[in-house]
Amino acid sequence: MKAIIPVAGVGSRLRPHTFTLPKVLLNVAGKPILGHILDHLVESGVTSLSLIVGPMGDLIERYVRENYDIPSEFILQAQPKGLGHAVSLGLTKEDKEVLVILGDTVFDLDLKNVLKNARTSCIGVKEVEDPRRFGVVETRGDQVVRLVEKPEHPKSNLVIVGIYLIRNAPALRNSIDLLFERELTTRGEYQLTDALQLMIEQGEKMSTFPVNAWLDCGKPETILATNRYLLDGDDFKLPELREGVVFVPPVYIHPETELSNCIIGPYATIGSKAVVSDAMVRDSILGEGAVVKNVLIEKSLVGNNAIIKGDFQQYNVGDSSEISSV
């Protein structure tokens, strides 16, 4: 089974971090977002990868080749023409079936079981309160009857979460080609949802499978939420106790860190070669080589080799006084 993984997005909502690093390589719970996804794919039996890259795609290629022994190709999407266009770049005439999975969304499901037992094409779904921002799935029984990309008035609260098992890859290829020929776009882009709807209209059977957790990594607050979820779910081994250092689980601490007189956690990820001194770090992610001294860090993303230094104050404050730090 080949997996097509679109990772060409620029991650504008995660700037300034994505000025120097692709969104999918941002660290969450001890490894890049893409690493969590690839671990899941390899464990589920995926045998090859086709990654659709954009700016800084060379960094993605280097990460995958250095960390995964799986046949992989890297294809440039030169212009952002939509998910349907991105998937078309990874499809070949030889493909009989493919798995399509977004590269910036961490998920929790038994993918191996889905790949083994699904008899028809199927889509990962989850119920949400406000489905208007997503591709919406309308079903009859266990079959999909209609897919609509970001509808103004959704008829269902079941949405597509970015995992697609396509048992008939040639039919998908033909449907995407039809979008191109007719210039059928939604909001100016060729959408995979529209191609799948064409497949359904042409008689392709399509079902759904539930996704237990769907963790978006598109904004700082959602990356931190994903970090909390992953730290809660995995049994991370704490490093050896160090004098003057307190760990409040759950945390991920890279073995190669320099920690002194600090409190780490809960929900902190500390990258390799990071330095934390005279500080508290909680509900935050510190990148590789980050330096944090004399501050309280909370709900924060600190990039690779970034430096934050504060200044503890001494006060002698009389009755009925007020001091505000700005």
mmCIF file of C-alpha atoms in Angstrom:
data_model
loop_
_atom_site.group_PDB
_atom_site.id
_atom_site.type_symbol
_atom_site.label_atom_id
_atom_site.label_comp_id
_atom_site.label_asym_id
_atom_site.label_seq_id
_atom_site.Cartn_x
_atom_site.Cartn_y
_atom_site.Cartn_z
ATOM 1 C CA MET A 1 0.000 0.000 0.000
ATOM 2 C CA LYS A 2 1.308 3.418 -0.994
ATOM 3 C CA ALA A 3 0.534 6.501 1.064
ATOM 4 C CA ILE A 4 0.256 9.920 -0.567
ATOM 5 C CA ILE A 5 1.022 12.628 1.994
ATOM 6 C CA PRO A 6 0.448 16.278 1.023
ATOM 7 C CA VAL A 7 2.864 18.437 3.047
ATOM 8 C CA ALA A 8 3.163 21.508 0.817
ATOM 9 C CA GLY A 9 1.303 23.961 3.054
ATOM 10 C CA VAL A 10 3.266 27.024 4.166
ATOM 11 C CA GLY A 11 1.730 27.144 7.655
ATOM 12 C CA SER A 12 1.059 30.888 7.721
ATOM 13 C CA ARG A 13 -0.827 30.669 11.032
ATOM 14 C CA LEU A 14 2.296 29.257 12.684
ATOM 15 C CA ARG A 15 4.638 32.077 11.779
ATOM 16 C CA PRO A 16 7.328 32.976 12.761
ATOM 17 C CA HIS A 17 8.166 29.272 13.250
ATOM 18 C CA THR A 18 7.317 28.373 9.653
ATOM 19 C CA PHE A 19 9.578 31.056 8.208
ATOM 20 C CA THR A 20 12.486 28.666 8.795
ATOM 21 C CA LEU A 21 10.880 25.224 9.124
ATOM 22 C CA PRO A 22 8.017 23.409 7.362
ATOM 23 C CA LYS A 23 4.961 23.093 9.571
ATOM 24 C CA VAL A 24 5.122 19.297 9.566
ATOM 25 C CA LEU A 25 8.619 19.360 11.085
ATOM 26 C CA LEU A 26 7.604 21.321 14.180
ATOM 27 C CA ASN A 27 8.274 19.338 17.347
ATOM 28 C CA VAL A 28 5.356 17.870 19.295
ATOM 29 C CA ALA A 29 5.882 15.467 22.204
ATOM 30 C CA GLY A 30 9.450 14.683 21.253
ATOM 31 C CA LYS A 31 9.346 14.413 17.470
ATOM 32 C CA PRO A 32 8.108 16.291 14.394
ATOM 33 C CA ILE A 33 4.407 16.199 13.572
ATOM 34 C CA LEU A 34 5.254 14.222 10.437
ATOM 35 C CA GLY A 35 7.201 11.705 12.513
ATOM 36 C CA HIS A 36 4.127 10.759 14.552
ATOM 37 C CA ILE A 37 2.197 10.194 11.315
ATOM 38 C CA LEU A 38 4.931 8.161 9.623
ATOM 39 C CA ASP A 39 5.362 5.969 12.699
ATOM 40 C CA HIS A 40 1.669 5.125 12.495
ATOM 41 C CA LEU A 41 1.816 4.415 8.766
ATOM 42 C CA VAL A 42 4.837 2.124 9.023
ATOM 43 C CA GLU A 43 3.268 0.203 11.924
ATOM 44 C CA SER A 44 0.077 -0.196 9.867
ATOM 45 C CA GLY A 45 1.847 -1.827 6.927
ATOM 46 C CA VAL A 46 2.267 1.042 4.463
ATOM 47 C CA THR A 47 5.125 0.065 2.131
ATOM 48 C CA SER A 48 5.945 3.262 0.215
ATOM 49 C CA LEU A 49 5.469 7.006 0.478
ATOM 50 C CA SER A 50 4.778 9.796 -1.969
ATOM 51 C CA LEU A 51 5.188 13.149 -0.229
ATOM 52 C CA ILE A 52 3.922 16.255 -2.009
ATOM 53 C CA VAL A 53 6.182 19.065 -0.849
ATOM 54 C CA GLY A 54 6.352 22.824 -1.203
ATOM 55 C CA PRO A 55 8.794 25.418 0.115
ATOM 56 C CA MET A 56 11.623 23.889 2.181
ATOM 57 C CA GLY A 57 10.741 20.456 0.850
ATOM 58 C CA ASP A 58 14.427 19.560 1.027
ATOM 59 C CA LEU A 59 14.206 19.659 4.826
ATOM 60 C CA ILE A 60 11.283 17.234 4.768
ATOM 61 C CA GLU A 61 13.151 14.905 2.430
ATOM 62 C CA ARG A 62 16.231 14.965 4.651
ATOM 63 C CA TYR A 63 14.187 14.153 7.758
ATOM 64 C CA VAL A 64 12.367 11.229 6.141
ATOM 65 C CA ARG A 65 15.475 9.709 4.551
ATOM 66 C CA GLU A 66 17.489 9.992 7.767
ATOM 67 C CA ASN A 67 14.825 8.467 10.002
ATOM 68 C CA TYR A 68 12.767 5.986 7.929
ATOM 69 C CA ASP A 69 13.847 3.004 5.870
ATOM 70 C CA ILE A 70 10.906 3.015 3.475
ATOM 71 C CA PRO A 71 10.827 3.740 -0.279
ATOM 72 C CA SER A 72 9.895 7.410 -0.610
ATOM 73 C CA GLU A 73 9.523 9.969 -3.371
ATOM 74 C CA PHE A 74 9.244 13.733 -2.996
ATOM 75 C CA ILE A 75 7.230 15.690 -5.558
ATOM 76 C CA LEU A 76 7.105 19.473 -5.694
ATOM 77 C CA GLN A 77 3.740 21.222 -5.822
ATOM 78 C CA ALA A 78 4.999 24.486 -7.267
ATOM 79 C CA GLN A 79 1.722 26.372 -6.794
ATOM 80 C CA PRO A 80 -0.996 25.882 -4.161
ATOM 81 C CA LYS A 81 -3.791 24.582 -6.383
ATOM 82 C CA GLY A 82 -5.636 22.543 -3.774
ATOM 83 C CA LEU A 83 -5.630 19.101 -2.215
ATOM 84 C CA GLY A 84 -7.035 17.428 -5.324
ATOM 85 C CA HIS A 85 -4.156 18.779 -7.386
ATOM 86 C CA ALA A 86 -1.627 17.696 -4.748
ATOM 87 C CA VAL A 87 -2.967 14.138 -4.712
ATOM 88 C CA SER A 88 -2.887 13.985 -8.519
ATOM 89 C CA LEU A 89 0.867 14.599 -8.421
ATOM 90 C CA GLY A 90 1.355 11.449 -6.359
ATOM 91 C CA LEU A 91 -0.910 9.170 -8.401
ATOM 92 C CA THR A 92 0.576 6.987 -11.127
ATOM 93 C CA LYS A 93 -1.008 4.746 -13.759
ATOM 94 C CA GLU A 94 0.357 1.736 -11.878
ATOM 95 C CA ASP A 95 -1.486 2.570 -8.640
ATOM 96 C CA LYS A 96 -4.423 0.249 -7.964
ATOM 97 C CA GLU A 97 -5.199 1.551 -4.488
ATOM 98 C CA VAL A 98 -3.732 4.309 -2.318
ATOM 99 C CA LEU A 99 -3.987 5.806 1.127
ATOM 100 C CA VAL A 100 -4.162 9.599 1.259
ATOM 101 C CA ILE A 101 -3.379 11.246 4.583
ATOM 102 C CA LEU A 102 -2.768 14.869 5.437
ATOM 103 C CA GLY A 103 0.694 15.487 6.813
ATOM 104 C CA ASP A 104 -0.213 18.061 9.458
ATOM 105 C CA THR A 105 -2.886 16.189 11.410
ATOM 106 C CA VAL A 106 -2.120 13.660 14.140
ATOM 107 C CA PHE A 107 -4.792 10.990 14.495
ATOM 108 C CA ASP A 108 -5.751 8.133 16.801
ATOM 109 C CA LEU A 109 -7.292 5.060 15.194
ATOM 110 C CA ASP A 110 -6.538 1.445 14.363
ATOM 111 C CA LEU A 111 -5.371 2.138 10.819
ATOM 112 C CA LYS A 112 -3.968 -1.354 10.380
ATOM 113 C CA ASN A 113 -7.441 -2.792 10.928
ATOM 114 C CA VAL A 114 -8.966 -0.350 8.424
ATOM 115 C CA LEU A 115 -6.421 -1.234 5.737
ATOM 116 C CA LYS A 116 -6.980 -4.948 6.329
ATOM 117 C CA ASN A 117 -10.762 -5.103 6.499
ATOM 118 C CA ALA A 118 -12.230 -2.257 4.432
ATOM 119 C CA ARG A 119 -13.745 -3.744 1.269
ATOM 120 C CA THR A 120 -14.559 -0.459 -0.445
ATOM 121 C CA SER A 121 -13.047 2.995 -0.512
ATOM 122 C CA CYS A 122 -13.627 4.706 2.812
ATOM 123 C CA ILE A 123 -13.090 8.024 4.533
ATOM 124 C CA GLY A 124 -12.093 8.801 8.115
ATOM 125 C CA VAL A 125 -14.767 10.906 9.819
ATOM 126 C CA LYS A 126 -15.583 12.549 13.121
ATOM 127 C CA GLU A 127 -18.571 14.463 14.466
ATOM 128 C CA VAL A 128 -17.987 18.151 15.253
ATOM 129 C CA GLU A 129 -20.162 20.961 16.577
ATOM 130 C CA ASP A 130 -19.583 23.353 13.656
ATOM 131 C CA PRO A 131 -18.909 21.481 10.399
ATOM 132 C CA ARG A 132 -18.935 24.542 8.123
ATOM 133 C CA ARG A 133 -15.127 24.783 8.044
ATOM 134 C CA PHE A 134 -14.691 21.213 6.795
ATOM 135 C CA GLY A 135 -15.647 18.754 4.128
ATOM 136 C CA VAL A 136 -19.015 17.349 5.223
ATOM 137 C CA VAL A 137 -20.175 13.750 4.742
ATOM 138 C CA GLU A 138 -23.803 12.792 4.169
ATOM 139 C CA THR A 139 -24.577 9.089 4.578
ATOM 140 C CA ARG A 140 -27.415 6.649 4.032
ATOM 141 C CA GLY A 141 -26.874 3.615 6.204
ATOM 142 C CA ASP A 142 -23.172 2.846 6.035
ATOM 143 C CA GLN A 143 -22.706 4.354 2.570
ATOM 144 C CA VAL A 144 -21.607 7.863 1.644
ATOM 145 C CA VAL A 145 -24.140 9.545 -0.641
ATOM 146 C CA ARG A 146 -22.743 13.072 -0.795
ATOM 147 C CA LEU A 147 -19.597 15.025 0.042
ATOM 148 C CA VAL A 148 -19.633 18.818 0.241
ATOM 149 C CA GLU A 149 -16.584 21.023 0.809
ATOM 150 C CA LYS A 150 -17.194 23.691 3.499
ATOM 151 C CA PRO A 151 -20.955 24.107 2.993
ATOM 152 C CA GLU A 152 -22.755 27.214 4.269
ATOM 153 C CA HIS A 153 -25.686 25.086 5.456
ATOM 154 C CA PRO A 154 -24.379 21.576 6.285
ATOM 155 C CA LYS A 155 -26.876 18.732 6.446
ATOM 156 C CA SER A 156 -24.609 16.662 8.682
ATOM 157 C CA ASN A 157 -22.115 17.250 11.476
ATOM 158 C CA LEU A 158 -19.938 14.387 10.219
ATOM 159 C CA VAL A 159 -16.749 15.794 8.723
ATOM 160 C CA ILE A 160 -13.755 14.485 6.798
ATOM 161 C CA VAL A 161 -10.614 14.362 8.934
ATOM 162 C CA GLY A 162 -8.002 13.951 6.217
ATOM 163 C CA ILE A 163 -7.583 10.164 5.943
ATOM 164 C CA TYR A 164 -8.803 8.498 2.742
ATOM 165 C CA LEU A 165 -8.467 4.856 1.723
ATOM 166 C CA ILE A 166 -9.040 4.630 -2.027
ATOM 167 C CA ARG A 167 -9.548 1.084 -3.311
ATOM 168 C CA ASN A 168 -10.004 2.273 -6.915
ATOM 169 C CA ALA A 169 -7.084 4.603 -7.627
ATOM 170 C CA PRO A 170 -7.735 4.764 -11.418
ATOM 171 C CA ALA A 171 -11.252 6.081 -10.738
ATOM 172 C CA LEU A 172 -9.812 8.777 -8.489
ATOM 173 C CA ARG A 173 -7.297 9.714 -11.159
ATOM 174 C CA ASN A 174 -10.074 10.010 -13.734
ATOM 175 C CA SER A 175 -12.218 12.145 -11.423
ATOM 176 C CA ILE A 176 -9.375 14.565 -10.702
ATOM 177 C CA ASP A 177 -8.643 14.795 -14.433
ATOM 178 C CA LEU A 178 -12.296 15.672 -14.944
ATOM 179 C CA LEU A 179 -11.968 18.514 -12.436
ATOM 180 C CA PHE A 180 -9.031 19.836 -14.450
ATOM 181 C CA GLU A 181 -10.812 19.495 -17.791
ATOM 182 C CA ARG A 182 -13.957 21.271 -16.600
ATOM 183 C CA GLU A 183 -12.040 23.687 -14.355
ATOM 184 C CA LEU A 184 -14.247 22.674 -11.441
ATOM 185 C CA THR A 185 -12.858 24.457 -8.403
ATOM 186 C CA THR A 186 -14.102 25.333 -4.937
ATOM 187 C CA ARG A 187 -12.800 28.629 -3.592
ATOM 188 C CA GLY A 188 -10.324 28.714 -6.457
ATOM 189 C CA GLU A 189 -8.744 25.315 -5.769
ATOM 190 C CA TYR A 190 -9.129 21.747 -7.014
ATOM 191 C CA GLN A 191 -10.562 19.916 -4.026
ATOM 192 C CA LEU A 192 -10.186 16.219 -3.287
ATOM 193 C CA THR A 193 -13.705 16.285 -1.839
ATOM 194 C CA ASP A 194 -15.100 17.285 -5.244
ATOM 195 C CA ALA A 195 -13.193 14.479 -6.973
ATOM 196 C CA LEU A 196 -14.535 11.923 -4.494
ATOM 197 C CA GLN A 197 -18.067 13.233 -5.065
ATOM 198 C CA LEU A 198 -17.629 12.641 -8.799
ATOM 199 C CA MET A 199 -16.562 9.070 -8.019
ATOM 200 C CA ILE A 200 -19.737 8.547 -5.975
ATOM 201 C CA GLU A 201 -21.901 9.986 -8.760
ATOM 202 C CA GLN A 202 -20.265 7.547 -11.178
ATOM 203 C CA GLY A 203 -21.214 4.588 -8.968
ATOM 204 C CA GLU A 204 -18.173 4.140 -6.741
ATOM 205 C CA LYS A 205 -19.095 2.631 -3.353
ATOM 206 C CA MET A 206 -17.697 4.594 -0.444
ATOM 207 C CA SER A 207 -18.103 4.130 3.311
ATOM 208 C CA THR A 208 -16.722 5.760 6.456
ATOM 209 C CA PHE A 209 -14.702 4.777 9.496
ATOM 210 C CA PRO A 210 -14.624 6.657 12.820
ATOM 211 C CA VAL A 211 -11.474 8.377 14.020
ATOM 212 C CA ASN A 212 -11.105 8.405 17.805
ATOM 213 C CA ALA A 213 -9.022 11.563 17.982
ATOM 214 C CA TRP A 214 -8.263 14.111 15.309
ATOM 215 C CA LEU A 215 -5.558 16.553 16.342
ATOM 216 C CA ASP A 216 -5.035 19.580 14.159
ATOM 217 C CA CYS A 217 -1.592 21.191 14.242
ATOM 218 C CA GLY A 218 -2.351 24.329 12.272
ATOM 219 C CA LYS A 219 -2.163 26.962 15.023
ATOM 220 C CA PRO A 220 -0.030 27.491 18.160
ATOM 221 C CA GLU A 221 -2.917 26.645 20.482
ATOM 222 C CA THR A 222 -3.774 23.442 18.595
ATOM 223 C CA ILE A 223 -0.140 22.343 18.539
ATOM 224 C CA LEU A 224 -0.047 22.748 22.317
ATOM 225 C CA ALA A 225 -3.325 20.807 22.616
ATOM 226 C CA THR A 226 -1.826 18.014 20.500
ATOM 227 C CA ASN A 227 1.273 18.041 22.687
ATOM 228 C CA ARG A 228 -0.915 17.596 25.782
ATOM 229 C CA TYR A 229 -2.866 14.745 24.189
ATOM 230 C CA LEU A 230 0.242 12.850 23.124
ATOM 231 C CA LEU A 231 1.990 13.334 26.455
ATOM 232 C CA ASP A 232 -1.093 12.012 28.255
ATOM 233 C CA GLY A 233 -1.284 8.970 26.000
ATOM 234 C CA ASP A 234 2.331 7.827 25.906
ATOM 235 C CA ASP A 235 4.423 6.514 28.767
ATOM 236 C CA PHE A 236 7.425 8.801 28.455
ATOM 237 C CA LYS A 237 10.317 7.799 30.664
ATOM 238 C CA LEU A 238 11.561 10.597 32.862
ATOM 239 C CA PRO A 239 15.292 11.277 32.831
ATOM 240 C CA GLU A 240 17.317 10.652 35.949
ATOM 241 C CA LEU A 241 16.636 13.044 38.788
ATOM 242 C CA ARG A 242 18.977 15.983 38.880
ATOM 243 C CA GLU A 243 19.756 18.203 41.827
ATOM 244 C CA GLY A 244 17.629 21.326 41.798
ATOM 245 C CA VAL A 245 15.342 20.050 39.012
ATOM 246 C CA VAL A 246 11.703 19.044 39.499
ATOM 247 C CA PHE A 247 9.671 17.184 36.860
ATOM 248 C CA VAL A 248 5.871 17.405 36.961
ATOM 249 C CA PRO A 249 4.550 14.680 34.606
ATOM 250 C CA PRO A 250 3.612 14.287 31.897
ATOM 251 C CA VAL A 251 6.666 15.684 30.159
ATOM 252 C CA TYR A 252 9.067 14.800 27.380
ATOM 253 C CA ILE A 253 12.711 15.629 28.112
ATOM 254 C CA HIS A 254 15.324 14.865 25.482
ATOM 255 C CA PRO A 255 18.310 13.075 27.062
ATOM 256 C CA GLU A 256 20.677 15.774 25.802
ATOM 257 C CA THR A 257 19.463 18.785 27.758
ATOM 258 C CA GLU A 258 21.040 21.103 30.293
ATOM 259 C CA LEU A 259 18.681 21.699 33.203
ATOM 260 C CA SER A 260 19.409 23.486 36.480
ATOM 261 C CA ASN A 261 17.302 24.971 39.268
ATOM 262 C CA CYS A 262 14.056 24.608 37.350
ATOM 263 C CA ILE A 263 10.588 23.087 37.385
ATOM 264 C CA ILE A 264 9.523 21.329 34.178
ATOM 265 C CA GLY A 265 5.898 20.393 33.541
ATOM 266 C CA PRO A 266 3.212 19.460 33.369
ATOM 267 C CA TYR A 267 2.799 19.133 29.587
ATOM 268 C CA ALA A 268 6.247 20.353 28.636
ATOM 269 C CA THR A 269 8.367 19.138 25.732
ATOM 270 C CA ILE A 270 12.060 20.015 25.916
ATOM 271 C CA GLY A 271 14.094 19.448 22.740
ATOM 272 C CA SER A 272 17.670 18.265 22.381
ATOM 273 C CA LYS A 273 20.483 20.559 23.546
ATOM 274 C CA ALA A 274 17.971 22.907 25.174
ATOM 275 C CA VAL A 275 19.055 24.853 28.255
ATOM 276 C CA VAL A 276 16.643 25.677 31.094
ATOM 277 C CA SER A 277 17.994 27.502 34.131
ATOM 278 C CA ASP A 278 16.281 29.254 37.057
ATOM 279 C CA ALA A 279 12.964 28.880 35.287
ATOM 280 C CA MET A 280 9.578 27.171 35.177
ATOM 281 C CA VAL A 281 8.314 25.616 31.950
ATOM 282 C CA ARG A 282 4.799 24.226 31.688
ATOM 283 C CA ASP A 283 2.344 23.558 28.867
ATOM 284 C CA SER A 284 5.019 24.581 26.374
ATOM 285 C CA ILE A 285 7.340 23.252 23.690
ATOM 286 C CA LEU A 286 11.024 24.190 23.583
ATOM 287 C CA GLY A 287 12.848 23.472 20.342
ATOM 288 C CA GLU A 288 16.334 22.134 19.766
ATOM 289 C CA GLY A 289 19.003 24.344 21.311
ATOM 290 C CA ALA A 290 16.489 26.722 22.898
ATOM 291 C CA VAL A 291 17.671 28.670 25.953
ATOM 292 C CA VAL A 292 15.276 29.729 28.721
ATOM 293 C CA LYS A 293 16.578 31.487 31.827
ATOM 294 C CA ASN A 294 15.014 33.370 34.735
ATOM 295 C CA VAL A 295 11.430 33.220 33.456
ATOM 296 C CA LEU A 296 8.126 31.412 33.754
ATOM 297 C CA ILE A 297 7.158 29.937 30.368
ATOM 298 C CA GLU A 298 3.553 28.822 29.909
ATOM 299 C CA LYS A 299 1.431 28.068 26.809
ATOM 300 C CA SER A 300 4.420 28.931 24.638
ATOM 301 C CA LEU A 301 6.263 27.705 21.563
ATOM 302 C CA VAL A 302 9.989 28.443 21.646
ATOM 303 C CA GLY A 303 11.774 27.764 18.362
ATOM 304 C CA ASN A 304 15.082 26.064 17.679
ATOM 305 C CA ASN A 305 18.056 28.011 19.083
ATOM 306 C CA ALA A 306 15.774 30.778 20.358
ATOM 307 C CA ILE A 307 16.800 32.536 23.576
ATOM 308 C CA ILE A 308 14.499 33.893 26.282
ATOM 309 C CA LYS A 309 16.075 35.553 29.303
ATOM 310 C CA GLY A 310 14.085 37.241 32.030
ATOM 311 C CA ASP A 311 15.018 39.124 35.134
ATOM 312 C CA PHE A 312 13.784 38.224 38.603
ATOM 313 C CA GLN A 313 12.977 41.291 40.694
ATOM 314 C CA GLN A 314 13.311 42.135 44.373
ATOM 315 C CA TYR A 315 10.597 44.357 45.849
ATOM 316 C CA ASN A 316 9.973 46.255 49.093
ATOM 317 C CA VAL A 317 6.296 47.150 48.746
ATOM 318 C CA GLY A 318 4.374 49.050 51.388
ATOM 319 C CA ASP A 319 0.732 48.769 52.395
ATOM 320 C CA SER A 320 -1.977 49.704 49.863
ATOM 321 C CA SER A 321 0.541 49.817 47.019
ATOM 322 C CA GLU A 322 0.286 48.325 43.538
ATOM 323 C CA ILE A 323 3.017 47.261 41.107
ATOM 324 C CA SER A 324 2.235 46.220 37.527
ATOM 325 C CA SER A 325 4.852 44.670 35.255
ATOM 326 C CA VAL A 326 4.413 45.517 31.572
#
